[in-house]
XYZ file of C-alpha atoms in Angstrom:
782
model
C -53.491 42.528 -113.720
C -52.307 41.923 -117.258
C -51.380 45.488 -117.944
C -49.061 45.260 -114.804
C -47.401 42.049 -116.060
C -47.028 43.496 -119.571
C -45.325 46.494 -117.929
C -43.120 44.725 -115.638
C -42.507 41.578 -117.734
C -39.034 42.035 -118.890
C -37.858 42.719 -115.169
C -39.645 39.736 -114.116
C -38.075 37.511 -116.954
C -34.546 38.745 -115.857
C -35.259 38.083 -112.174
C -36.368 34.549 -112.930
C -33.201 34.155 -115.290
C -31.325 35.227 -112.351
C -33.164 32.608 -110.198
C -32.281 29.835 -112.784
C -28.443 30.823 -112.630
C -28.424 30.790 -108.677
C -30.100 27.278 -108.497
C -27.759 25.997 -111.159
C -24.857 26.938 -109.138
C -26.386 25.527 -105.970
C -27.161 22.309 -107.867
C -23.392 21.944 -109.112
C -22.517 22.206 -105.305
C -25.153 19.335 -104.439
C -23.703 15.992 -103.272
C -26.667 14.057 -102.097
C -28.403 13.738 -105.648
C -27.662 10.776 -107.885
C -25.674 11.687 -111.001
C -28.420 11.174 -113.177
C -30.877 13.197 -111.135
C -28.533 16.006 -110.919
C -27.897 16.047 -114.733
C -31.671 15.974 -115.584
C -32.222 18.837 -113.320
C -29.455 20.748 -114.789
C -30.781 20.193 -118.006
C -34.230 21.339 -116.872
C -32.899 24.764 -115.427
C -30.566 25.578 -118.183
C -33.504 25.137 -120.778
C -35.672 27.294 -118.388
C -33.223 29.805 -118.362
C -32.586 30.146 -122.024
C -36.437 29.942 -122.684
C -36.843 32.867 -120.810
C -33.734 34.550 -121.985
C -34.356 34.124 -125.555
C -38.247 35.067 -125.092
C -36.862 38.464 -123.367
C -34.581 39.176 -126.324
C -37.420 38.549 -128.730
C -39.301 41.243 -126.860
C -36.389 43.743 -126.809
C -35.359 43.541 -130.431
C -39.248 43.456 -131.791
C -39.881 46.404 -133.940
C -36.132 47.283 -134.562
C -35.553 47.417 -138.230
C -31.685 46.665 -137.751
C -29.850 43.799 -138.805
C -29.009 42.429 -135.347
C -32.709 42.604 -134.527
C -33.455 40.817 -137.724
C -31.193 37.981 -136.650
C -32.237 38.047 -132.894
C -35.988 38.233 -133.390
C -35.885 35.146 -135.422
C -33.277 33.128 -133.306
C -35.118 34.206 -130.264
C -38.458 32.998 -131.252
C -37.383 29.895 -132.907
C -35.519 28.799 -129.291
C -38.688 29.905 -127.392
C -40.888 27.302 -129.324
C -37.983 24.735 -129.534
C -37.210 25.024 -125.875
C -40.824 24.924 -124.904
C -41.109 21.122 -125.949
C -37.636 20.786 -124.552
C -39.211 21.613 -120.910
C -41.666 18.886 -121.642
C -38.939 16.437 -122.410
C -36.916 17.406 -119.210
C -40.017 16.883 -117.165
C -40.476 13.546 -118.657
C -36.950 12.407 -118.060
C -37.387 13.698 -114.512
C -40.481 11.575 -114.030
C -38.677 8.340 -115.622
C -35.837 8.910 -112.973
C -38.142 9.381 -110.037
C -40.051 6.136 -110.840
C -36.804 4.177 -111.119
C -35.366 5.525 -108.150
C -37.931 6.432 -105.612
C -40.526 4.171 -106.910
C -38.010 1.188 -107.752
C -39.948 0.556 -111.109
C -38.067 -1.644 -113.722
C -40.762 -1.190 -116.661
C -41.662 2.517 -117.427
C -44.942 3.304 -118.217
C -45.452 3.431 -122.121
C -47.149 6.718 -121.589
C -44.141 8.383 -120.600
C -42.159 6.711 -123.522
C -45.208 8.384 -125.947
C -44.661 11.783 -124.093
C -40.956 11.635 -124.877
C -41.433 10.870 -128.394
C -43.941 13.750 -128.950
C -41.556 16.064 -127.013
C -39.041 15.364 -129.659
C -41.586 15.856 -132.497
C -42.811 18.940 -130.959
C -38.953 20.338 -131.093
C -38.626 19.112 -134.710
C -42.025 21.091 -135.673
C -40.420 24.182 -134.187
C -37.509 23.687 -136.738
C -40.057 23.224 -139.535
C -42.321 26.277 -138.337
C -38.879 28.408 -138.284
C -38.884 28.157 -142.314
C -42.387 27.937 -143.225
C -44.027 30.500 -140.937
C -46.496 27.874 -139.419
C -46.403 29.361 -136.066
C -45.435 32.898 -136.542
C -44.250 35.408 -138.882
C -42.405 38.802 -139.049
C -43.140 42.126 -140.800
C -40.377 44.540 -142.214
C -40.118 46.141 -139.062
C -39.367 42.709 -137.370
C -42.590 42.467 -135.366
C -43.851 38.987 -134.437
C -47.244 37.941 -135.587
C -49.089 34.440 -135.096
C -49.011 32.078 -137.800
C -52.013 30.184 -139.124
C -50.734 27.004 -137.354
C -50.063 28.916 -133.999
C -52.560 26.913 -131.944
C -50.761 23.855 -133.100
C -47.739 24.878 -131.203
C -49.793 24.395 -128.102
C -50.816 20.970 -128.499
C -47.559 18.970 -127.378
C -46.955 21.560 -124.264
C -50.715 20.889 -123.240
C -51.288 17.176 -124.213
C -48.076 15.803 -123.126
C -48.101 17.222 -119.489
C -51.983 15.815 -118.962
C -50.556 12.436 -120.108
C -47.681 12.757 -117.733
C -50.403 13.653 -114.777
C -52.019 10.547 -115.392
C -48.738 8.639 -114.460
C -48.169 11.049 -111.544
C -51.577 10.362 -110.115
C -51.205 6.498 -110.668
C -47.913 6.560 -108.751
C -48.491 9.336 -106.211
C -47.928 6.810 -103.306
C -44.585 6.534 -104.374
C -43.543 10.171 -104.104
C -43.355 12.631 -101.010
C -46.003 15.170 -100.318
C -43.916 18.079 -101.470
C -42.525 16.331 -104.543
C -46.159 15.470 -105.442
C -47.337 19.037 -104.956
C -44.521 20.329 -107.324
C -45.207 17.856 -110.002
C -48.868 18.896 -110.116
C -48.009 22.521 -110.268
C -45.329 21.776 -112.733
C -47.998 20.277 -115.138
C -51.036 22.300 -114.447
C -49.815 26.078 -114.012
C -48.161 26.319 -117.387
C -51.324 24.563 -118.937
C -53.639 27.206 -117.318
C -51.257 30.243 -118.260
C -51.239 28.792 -121.814
C -55.135 28.854 -121.984
C -55.100 32.449 -120.780
C -52.336 33.577 -123.277
C -54.466 32.264 -126.070
C -56.785 35.172 -125.426
C -54.153 37.500 -124.060
C -51.439 38.892 -126.796
C -48.267 40.479 -125.738
C -47.281 38.882 -122.557
C -45.422 35.503 -122.093
C -47.043 34.247 -119.105
C -46.323 30.428 -120.287
C -42.770 30.753 -120.349
C -42.482 32.650 -117.268
C -44.782 30.182 -115.431
C -42.578 27.296 -116.821
C -39.452 29.012 -115.284
C -41.253 29.417 -112.098
C -42.440 25.950 -111.478
C -38.963 24.663 -112.628
C -37.650 26.587 -109.702
C -40.541 25.414 -107.315
C -39.746 21.767 -108.440
C -35.961 22.243 -107.158
C -37.469 23.939 -103.894
C -40.063 21.337 -103.241
C -37.560 18.436 -103.908
C -35.318 19.913 -101.306
C -38.159 20.072 -99.090
C -39.067 16.488 -99.499
C -35.355 15.700 -99.262
C -35.207 17.282 -96.058
C -37.979 15.233 -94.684
C -36.393 12.111 -95.996
C -33.211 13.195 -94.234
C -34.884 13.880 -91.212
C -36.559 10.412 -91.402
C -33.343 8.747 -92.155
C -31.460 10.562 -89.063
C -34.587 9.318 -86.988
C -34.120 5.865 -88.072
C -30.401 5.975 -87.497
C -31.020 7.275 -84.133
C -33.667 4.505 -83.592
C -31.002 2.082 -84.773
C -28.239 3.545 -82.484
C -30.896 3.404 -79.590
C -31.583 -0.118 -80.244
C -27.987 -1.028 -80.673
C -27.099 0.793 -77.504
C -30.129 -1.003 -75.653
C -28.877 -4.251 -77.113
C -25.182 -3.553 -75.616
C -26.702 -2.607 -72.444
C -28.813 -5.731 -72.147
C -25.717 -7.615 -72.944
C -23.601 -5.828 -70.346
C -26.387 -6.433 -67.841
C -26.485 -10.055 -68.576
C -22.754 -10.190 -68.436
C -22.542 -8.363 -65.166
C -25.250 -10.237 -63.598
C -23.921 -13.744 -64.605
C -20.349 -12.717 -63.094
C -22.178 -11.411 -59.961
C -24.067 -14.708 -59.691
C -20.915 -16.628 -59.993
C -19.348 -14.570 -57.129
C -22.621 -15.158 -54.982
C -22.315 -18.808 -55.388
C -19.409 -18.643 -52.707
C -22.105 -17.717 -50.044
C -25.473 -19.177 -50.083
C -26.721 -16.420 -48.079
C -25.476 -13.681 -50.347
C -27.639 -14.751 -53.217
C -29.603 -11.864 -54.629
C -27.849 -9.332 -52.354
C -25.999 -7.483 -55.229
C -29.070 -7.118 -57.278
C -30.838 -5.665 -54.224
C -28.006 -3.285 -53.474
C -27.975 -2.008 -56.955
C -31.944 -1.432 -56.938
C -31.499 0.369 -53.747
C -28.709 2.419 -54.964
C -30.462 3.504 -57.791
C -33.375 4.553 -55.936
C -31.211 6.528 -53.703
C -29.598 8.254 -56.641
C -33.027 8.946 -58.161
C -34.424 10.402 -54.845
C -31.265 12.623 -54.822
C -32.154 14.012 -58.085
C -29.635 12.226 -60.549
C -30.270 11.869 -64.193
C -31.200 8.704 -65.745
C -27.633 8.127 -66.982
C -26.166 8.787 -63.570
C -28.705 6.428 -62.101
C -27.875 3.559 -64.485
C -24.103 4.188 -63.496
C -24.989 3.957 -59.943
C -26.912 0.935 -60.514
C -24.037 -1.216 -62.536
C -21.386 0.063 -60.014
C -23.433 -1.063 -57.158
C -24.206 -4.521 -58.817
C -20.481 -5.148 -59.140
C -18.993 -3.270 -55.961
C -18.480 -6.575 -54.051
C -16.841 -8.708 -56.813
C -13.836 -8.670 -54.789
C -15.264 -11.552 -52.685
C -14.074 -13.898 -55.615
C -10.814 -13.535 -54.045
C -11.707 -14.338 -50.555
C -11.173 -17.835 -49.314
C -14.415 -19.959 -48.919
C -13.104 -21.077 -45.381
C -13.725 -17.348 -44.237
C -17.046 -16.743 -46.170
C -18.648 -19.897 -44.928
C -17.338 -20.089 -41.257
C -19.896 -20.785 -38.704
C -20.296 -18.794 -35.836
C -18.920 -15.251 -35.095
C -16.041 -14.275 -37.443
C -12.594 -14.251 -36.066
C -10.435 -11.431 -35.969
C -8.289 -12.457 -39.113
C -11.370 -12.893 -40.881
C -12.190 -9.398 -40.915
C -8.496 -8.518 -41.748
C -9.074 -10.712 -44.860
C -12.556 -9.493 -45.648
C -10.946 -6.009 -45.908
C -8.964 -6.709 -48.721
C -12.218 -7.274 -50.939
C -12.051 -3.527 -52.242
C -8.487 -3.686 -53.574
C -9.424 -7.055 -55.327
C -12.691 -5.529 -56.911
C -10.784 -2.353 -57.829
C -8.090 -4.647 -59.683
C -10.652 -6.583 -61.450
C -12.876 -3.673 -62.461
C -9.888 -1.510 -63.700
C -9.492 -3.372 -66.739
C -13.046 -2.228 -67.750
C -11.788 1.033 -69.107
C -14.766 2.189 -70.823
C -16.622 2.555 -67.394
C -14.274 3.724 -64.943
C -17.122 4.317 -62.333
C -17.494 0.716 -61.668
C -14.179 0.566 -60.074
C -14.880 3.519 -57.862
C -17.803 1.763 -56.398
C -15.719 -1.479 -55.655
C -12.979 0.595 -54.123
C -14.625 3.280 -52.042
C -17.987 1.977 -50.999
C -16.526 0.587 -47.711
C -15.048 4.145 -46.678
C -16.836 5.838 -43.878
C -17.970 9.398 -43.928
C -15.820 10.225 -40.795
C -12.754 9.005 -42.321
C -12.680 5.614 -40.131
C -13.432 3.367 -43.240
C -11.137 1.459 -45.686
C -8.959 0.984 -47.360
C -7.888 4.444 -47.860
C -9.445 6.121 -44.800
C -11.211 8.964 -47.000
C -13.358 11.308 -45.256
C -16.545 13.233 -46.357
C -16.371 14.629 -50.049
C -12.905 12.898 -50.698
C -15.104 9.720 -50.985
C -16.563 9.585 -54.529
C -20.050 10.392 -54.567
C -20.915 6.996 -56.434
C -19.468 5.192 -53.467
C -21.285 7.218 -50.740
C -24.526 6.189 -52.494
C -23.496 2.450 -52.711
C -22.554 2.565 -49.039
C -26.128 3.317 -47.634
C -27.593 0.811 -50.165
C -25.118 -2.029 -49.421
C -25.234 -1.551 -45.540
C -28.941 -1.723 -45.350
C -28.966 -4.833 -47.722
C -26.229 -6.198 -45.358
C -28.033 -5.388 -42.329
C -31.404 -6.998 -43.392
C -29.835 -10.043 -44.934
C -29.310 -13.385 -42.845
C -25.616 -14.368 -42.513
C -24.157 -17.576 -41.228
C -23.333 -16.173 -37.719
C -26.733 -13.854 -37.239
C -30.351 -13.617 -38.502
C -31.407 -10.773 -40.657
C -32.088 -7.475 -38.704
C -35.446 -5.887 -39.096
C -36.078 -2.683 -40.875
C -36.551 -0.559 -37.786
C -32.998 -1.414 -36.565
C -31.403 -0.303 -40.263
C -33.477 2.746 -39.884
C -32.107 3.655 -36.472
C -28.853 2.939 -37.767
C -28.967 5.225 -40.480
C -30.355 8.058 -38.300
C -27.653 7.415 -35.726
C -24.788 6.925 -38.263
C -25.598 9.798 -40.591
C -22.603 12.028 -40.768
C -20.490 9.574 -39.193
C -20.387 6.266 -41.415
C -22.634 7.752 -44.025
C -23.282 10.729 -46.091
C -26.073 12.592 -44.366
C -28.016 13.321 -47.472
C -27.998 9.821 -48.683
C -28.644 8.298 -45.172
C -31.705 10.571 -44.884
C -32.957 9.290 -48.483
C -32.440 5.621 -47.247
C -34.677 6.328 -44.205
C -37.364 7.754 -46.459
C -37.172 4.709 -48.697
C -37.400 2.414 -45.532
C -40.439 4.240 -44.465
C -42.062 4.181 -47.762
C -41.437 0.461 -48.263
C -42.390 -0.345 -44.595
C -45.887 1.583 -45.138
C -46.490 -0.356 -48.177
C -45.475 -3.758 -46.951
C -48.107 -2.952 -44.161
C -50.725 -2.247 -46.464
C -50.088 -4.992 -48.801
C -48.298 -7.981 -47.307
C -49.646 -8.720 -43.718
C -48.246 -11.901 -42.152
C -50.488 -14.718 -42.255
C -49.936 -17.801 -40.064
C -49.122 -21.296 -41.365
C -52.039 -23.525 -42.344
C -50.479 -26.441 -40.681
C -47.749 -27.140 -38.040
C -46.332 -30.285 -36.413
C -44.863 -30.365 -32.786
C -43.342 -33.320 -31.687
C -41.499 -31.610 -28.629
C -43.234 -28.657 -26.922
C -43.031 -25.543 -28.864
C -40.909 -27.195 -31.439
C -42.940 -25.208 -33.972
C -44.898 -21.788 -33.396
C -47.016 -20.243 -35.916
C -46.401 -16.540 -36.873
C -48.178 -14.349 -34.625
C -51.825 -13.120 -34.971
C -52.063 -9.481 -33.699
C -54.492 -8.761 -30.966
C -56.437 -5.589 -32.090
C -59.522 -3.807 -31.365
C -61.145 -5.460 -34.362
C -62.122 -9.017 -33.035
C -60.688 -12.185 -34.677
C -61.429 -15.795 -34.846
C -58.886 -18.174 -34.846
C -59.849 -21.729 -35.826
C -57.890 -25.098 -36.411
C -57.989 -28.805 -36.004
C -56.117 -30.888 -33.332
C -54.622 -34.301 -34.098
C -52.511 -35.974 -31.490
C -49.408 -37.744 -32.420
C -49.337 -40.102 -29.578
C -51.900 -42.853 -28.529
C -54.091 -42.097 -25.415
C -52.178 -42.985 -22.290
C -48.886 -43.138 -23.814
C -47.843 -39.581 -23.761
C -49.146 -35.896 -23.222
C -50.489 -34.224 -26.338
C -52.278 -30.883 -26.524
C -52.452 -27.645 -28.180
C -51.160 -24.548 -26.621
C -50.756 -20.579 -27.338
C -47.684 -18.147 -26.561
C -48.924 -14.435 -26.089
C -45.895 -12.295 -26.762
C -44.480 -9.266 -28.486
C -41.654 -9.135 -31.096
C -40.894 -6.816 -33.900
C -40.974 -9.410 -36.448
C -44.345 -11.070 -35.024
C -42.347 -14.454 -34.474
C -41.519 -16.429 -31.396
C -37.743 -16.371 -30.424
C -35.652 -18.498 -27.996
C -32.151 -17.716 -28.368
C -30.569 -14.702 -26.743
C -29.383 -12.993 -29.913
C -32.810 -12.898 -31.808
C -34.458 -12.110 -28.484
C -32.261 -8.942 -28.124
C -32.413 -8.242 -31.945
C -36.297 -8.407 -32.136
C -36.946 -7.259 -28.544
C -38.849 -10.257 -28.082
C -41.089 -10.204 -24.748
C -43.166 -13.158 -23.846
C -46.412 -12.500 -21.731
C -47.745 -15.778 -20.991
C -48.410 -19.267 -22.240
C -52.050 -20.722 -22.220
C -53.693 -23.914 -22.666
C -57.204 -25.073 -23.331
C -57.710 -27.523 -20.727
C -55.237 -26.285 -17.771
C -54.145 -22.961 -16.169
C -51.918 -20.652 -17.937
C -48.427 -19.491 -17.254
C -47.841 -16.052 -16.585
C -44.201 -14.553 -17.750
C -43.967 -10.976 -18.780
C -47.611 -9.900 -18.155
C -48.742 -7.810 -15.327
C -51.596 -10.174 -14.624
C -53.945 -13.145 -16.130
C -57.305 -13.747 -15.091
C -58.891 -16.957 -16.190
C -62.626 -17.734 -16.287
C -64.222 -21.219 -16.756
C -67.363 -20.628 -19.230
C -70.309 -23.124 -20.096
C -69.053 -26.236 -22.131
C -69.954 -26.202 -25.712
C -70.317 -29.088 -28.083
C -68.037 -28.507 -30.824
C -65.468 -30.672 -32.919
C -62.563 -28.177 -33.401
C -60.762 -25.397 -31.587
C -61.625 -21.948 -31.613
C -60.259 -18.649 -30.164
C -62.077 -15.162 -30.058
C -59.226 -12.610 -29.912
C -59.753 -8.897 -29.024
C -58.040 -6.047 -27.343
C -58.899 -2.733 -25.624
C -55.783 -0.520 -24.594
C -53.432 -2.644 -22.493
C -55.589 -5.641 -21.848
C -56.521 -8.455 -24.296
C -59.227 -11.044 -24.034
C -59.038 -14.528 -25.271
C -62.117 -16.867 -25.384
C -60.704 -20.509 -25.780
C -63.147 -23.048 -26.939
C -62.410 -26.879 -27.254
C -64.310 -29.868 -27.390
C -66.367 -29.921 -24.139
C -64.549 -27.117 -22.466
C -64.698 -22.930 -22.624
C -62.774 -20.315 -20.745
C -62.117 -16.714 -21.152
C -58.586 -15.284 -20.542
C -57.887 -11.611 -19.819
C -54.338 -10.754 -20.018
C -53.078 -7.323 -18.930
C -50.122 -6.146 -20.911
C -47.191 -4.191 -19.367
C -48.361 -1.108 -20.904
C -50.615 0.388 -23.783
C -47.841 0.934 -26.342
C -46.831 -2.929 -26.069
C -48.107 -5.078 -29.196
C -49.343 -8.503 -28.574
C -49.474 -11.537 -30.645
C -50.920 -15.035 -30.518
C -48.755 -17.990 -31.518
C -50.202 -21.349 -32.129
C -48.069 -24.447 -30.897
C -48.401 -27.500 -28.837
C -46.832 -30.824 -27.828
C -47.009 -34.042 -29.592
C -49.455 -32.707 -31.995
C -50.368 -31.717 -35.438
C -52.359 -28.712 -35.972
C -53.706 -28.261 -39.444
C -56.636 -26.044 -41.227
C -55.502 -23.166 -39.375
C -57.650 -20.088 -40.424
C -57.887 -16.467 -39.048
C -60.996 -14.217 -39.774
C -62.253 -10.972 -38.760
C -65.709 -10.804 -36.938
C -65.831 -7.267 -38.143
C -66.911 -6.494 -34.598
C -64.665 -3.572 -32.860
C -64.270 -4.073 -29.091
C -66.247 -1.375 -27.153
C -64.304 0.735 -24.508
C -64.964 -1.038 -21.162
C -66.116 -4.416 -22.863
C -62.812 -6.079 -21.578
C -62.848 -6.106 -17.867
C -59.997 -4.404 -16.390
C -58.271 -6.693 -13.870
C -55.214 -4.060 -13.012
C -54.845 -0.174 -12.898
C -53.382 1.434 -15.766
C -49.743 2.359 -15.671
C -49.349 6.243 -15.555
C -45.872 8.211 -15.791
C -47.636 11.492 -15.670
C -49.031 11.865 -12.210
C -47.026 15.109 -11.452
C -48.287 18.550 -10.901
C -49.308 20.382 -14.030
C -48.224 23.820 -15.170
C -49.989 25.740 -18.143
C -51.014 22.836 -20.113
C -52.225 19.420 -18.810
C -49.785 16.502 -18.757
C -49.827 13.965 -21.687
C -48.937 10.347 -21.795
C -48.294 9.200 -25.403
C -48.408 5.405 -25.311
C -48.086 4.722 -28.988
C -47.375 6.801 -32.100
C -49.165 10.264 -31.729
C -51.745 8.604 -29.693
C -52.160 11.892 -27.669
C -51.407 15.314 -27.807
C -51.459 18.690 -25.900
C -53.806 21.328 -27.167
C -52.567 23.872 -29.635
C -50.556 26.790 -28.566
C -51.388 29.778 -30.705
C -48.214 31.231 -32.225
C -48.929 35.162 -32.617
C -45.273 36.501 -32.119
C -42.451 34.730 -30.538
C -43.203 31.792 -28.121
C -40.935 29.931 -25.916
C -42.337 26.452 -24.616
C -40.706 24.369 -21.854
C -41.566 20.642 -21.146
C -40.265 17.896 -19.122
C -40.034 15.038 -21.154
C -39.402 11.157 -20.413
C -39.457 8.169 -22.577
C -41.341 5.138 -21.397
C -39.785 2.098 -20.088
C -40.913 0.239 -23.436
C -38.956 2.889 -25.551
C -35.815 1.538 -27.221
C -35.703 3.389 -30.522
C -34.449 6.823 -30.852
C -37.575 8.338 -32.313
C -39.324 7.116 -29.206
C -39.241 10.802 -28.094
C -41.240 13.930 -28.113
C -42.733 15.394 -31.595
C -43.475 19.001 -32.565
C -46.492 19.596 -34.755
C -47.125 22.824 -36.501
C -50.759 23.024 -37.654
C -53.995 24.947 -38.010
C -57.785 23.963 -37.201
C -61.021 25.734 -36.171
C -60.410 24.632 -32.487
C -56.907 24.732 -32.048
C -56.437 20.848 -31.757
C -55.060 18.271 -33.631
C -57.557 16.606 -36.183
C -59.851 19.367 -34.994
C -62.214 20.991 -37.776
C -60.370 22.100 -40.921
C -57.228 20.699 -39.854
C -54.067 21.308 -41.604
C -50.513 19.972 -40.735
C -47.718 21.986 -41.727
C -44.937 20.022 -40.302
C -44.147 17.403 -37.621
C -40.593 17.345 -35.994
C -39.179 14.730 -33.760
C -36.751 15.825 -31.309
C -34.316 13.273 -32.446
C -33.553 15.311 -35.576
C -36.255 13.915 -38.054
C -39.269 15.278 -39.814
C -41.794 12.914 -41.092
C -41.059 13.455 -44.850
C -44.552 13.917 -45.999
C -45.856 16.304 -48.506
C -46.901 19.354 -46.946
C -49.284 22.314 -48.050
C -46.291 24.755 -47.362
C -42.534 24.704 -47.755
C -40.295 23.452 -44.870
C -36.462 24.052 -44.759
C -35.601 21.645 -42.225
C -32.058 21.329 -40.775
C -30.460 19.324 -37.986
C -26.928 19.727 -36.712
C -24.869 17.807 -34.119
C -23.171 20.533 -31.898
C -19.693 19.966 -30.340
C -21.458 19.027 -27.160
C -23.575 16.394 -28.816
C -23.688 13.474 -26.081
C -23.874 10.617 -28.581
C -26.959 8.721 -29.456
C -26.755 6.142 -26.606
C -26.098 8.821 -23.863
C -29.016 10.746 -25.697
C -31.395 7.700 -25.335
C -30.356 7.109 -21.840
C -31.081 10.940 -20.878
C -34.585 10.711 -22.456
C -35.339 7.474 -20.468
C -34.373 9.087 -17.333
C -36.307 12.418 -18.159
C -34.665 15.890 -19.193
C -36.008 19.426 -19.766
C -36.587 20.853 -23.200
C -37.402 24.337 -24.511
C -38.607 25.183 -27.847
C -38.736 28.796 -29.413
C -41.354 29.290 -32.128
C -41.898 32.587 -33.752
C -44.246 33.658 -36.731
C -43.331 36.415 -39.067
C -46.332 37.135 -41.501
C -46.504 33.712 -43.841
C -43.300 32.229 -42.049
C -42.987 30.318 -38.830
C -39.550 29.878 -37.485
C -39.053 26.764 -34.887
C -35.649 26.348 -32.921
C -34.702 23.844 -30.393
C -31.541 22.491 -29.042
C -31.389 19.335 -26.774
C -28.236 17.660 -25.566
C -26.103 19.048 -28.151
C -28.693 18.125 -31.044
C -29.657 21.454 -32.839
C -32.873 21.708 -34.933
C -34.340 24.641 -36.968
C -37.331 24.436 -39.374
C -38.570 27.248 -41.132
C -42.069 27.021 -42.509
C -43.179 29.612 -45.306
C -46.301 30.038 -47.429
C -48.829 29.874 -44.559
C -52.098 32.114 -45.248
C -51.828 35.224 -43.267
C -55.413 34.724 -42.055
C -54.812 31.136 -40.838
C -54.052 30.846 -37.031
C -51.024 28.764 -36.271
C -50.874 26.338 -33.416
C -47.851 24.268 -31.805
C -48.733 21.145 -30.095
C -46.612 18.528 -28.373
C -47.185 14.803 -28.856
C -44.674 11.948 -29.729
C -44.212 8.205 -29.422
C -43.698 6.210 -26.072
C -43.123 9.374 -24.159
C -44.498 11.235 -21.070
C -44.730 15.043 -21.423
C -45.229 16.953 -17.963
C -44.763 20.283 -16.570
C -45.628 21.965 -19.916
C -44.957 25.672 -19.573
C -45.398 28.709 -21.932
C -42.565 31.077 -21.186
């Protein structure tokens, strides 16, 4: 190895000299270093360059007896020994600068001061050695020979770096990783090479190693600086993020405060802007918008109704139905809001929401009568969120509408008032929220009510279900005995909000139907029930009042227990599809300690005595498949029809009398199971389609491309529902092609197509008919 170095060392020296020149040039262009640091590094690189340059010249002129060689050999060897100590001095200055700048040290360690002095002494000794022959001598041929004090020349280049290392080791935490590595290399590589060179004559590995580590010091310092710059950039970005977040919070607080001030004009509007903003953001997220776009939608929705600030209080707070001129005044909100928000030039999307969120997709909205994609997308998103919040919020002139009414509105008005895409998303959100509310927030009756007048207050309805419930309460009359009638009573009813209603508007809005009024000590009154049967039971001694409530299909049973009296009441409901609730009320009484508990006992089939025949709407001739009556959501279905090629299925459908929503219609289910029946062994559902143009939106094991279109001959939703109630014939076409199933049907101008892909070829695919509140008869395979 040493022979190889000896052979090519002049070329290696030249290459390292060139590296020094390049680094000197780069260092002169550098702007990120302090002036002191740059000057020290320039000094170190220049010393390293000349050290190797003169060492190379010494080798080139050695053995040449000429006059030029005489001078060059002596000057070159002097400069080598002189600059070796210069290298130590430069490194010492570099360490001092590092500790002052990176370490923020004000007091420099004495060890470094000592090594600085020793380096200067070493340079002076090189001058003395040049005239005394202490380190080296030359013969008549100008050949270099080691002097008697040659080893003394290594004391300072070896001792000083070891002392410097003690400082580096002590303050290592002040340096970056790469800087620390380069410092260690700078110290120990030349020492190791020096020890080797003592035993190896004729090569200059010490000087070459000094230049090499000088180059590495520069390179490693750049690596550490790069890490420092990256960290500084990260800190800057983090600072900018925090500042952005601070500004966003400030804007959010300002916008929210402004909206709150606007909403103070109408007590019923409190919180509506925030609800609208949250729903709008959810719609945008479901639509695949970026986080930034969702935030823009949120704030545009939050401020979309600021124009209310310009509407007179008399219009906003008018009791009763709004007058015609009130509507005209309210239609000025978009322009007022646009004018207010136009001053916020940094966020132009805010005014888009204010001005255009009242436009309608079919062009009948205001203020500009824009149509379809002419309406800015952000406004189309806000429109569905605003409509939902408006419908489900109580107003001066009406109660809040239930979710199912809003849901039906979005289905009916998709493509008319609302963008179909965003209307469909809003329906999905309503369904998701409704499912979660049913699971997590069941209505509980009040713990106490007071009734001076009869039915002055009625508790929230307690649902009659197959699982039996026990209802208990204490009764306190509010009049003395003999001075007036006082007794508790029950109201049996159905309502979409599980509450009793007594005015025409809410009765219609919540589809309220009262079945009966029951008393503990007197006969009940039948209203909407098909029949009531009461049976007196054995009197029991008890202090309070108790009701056992259970249901089986279209019959409910109540066992009423009161002090000294027990009776059983069976109520026949109009149909299985109807819900039934029990509300507690009374006259001149206070009911307290009201509690509801489940007995955990399920009512067995036939346990409740049937007092009237069930209502059937399928007593017709049957065709290829048995007729099916679906009294509640998917409570019954046909057997599966296997799809092997192309199959057409015809059916006569009629919505049941209680059907009043557009999804009370037939459903088509694509599935597989071992026995060809819904919910059979190894059941997998591929798709469920409602003939009103919906799919269930649930995740399926296969991909479904579902489309619905209103044709030119679409009869309108009111006529569509009317025709469904009267009965109509439908035809469905289903075709299987390998892993693909194509389903098509058109009814009353509403076309539906669904393409299911990804079905395993070995799986059998079936079509079954089901629905909600519908009778399916004359089912034919064509």
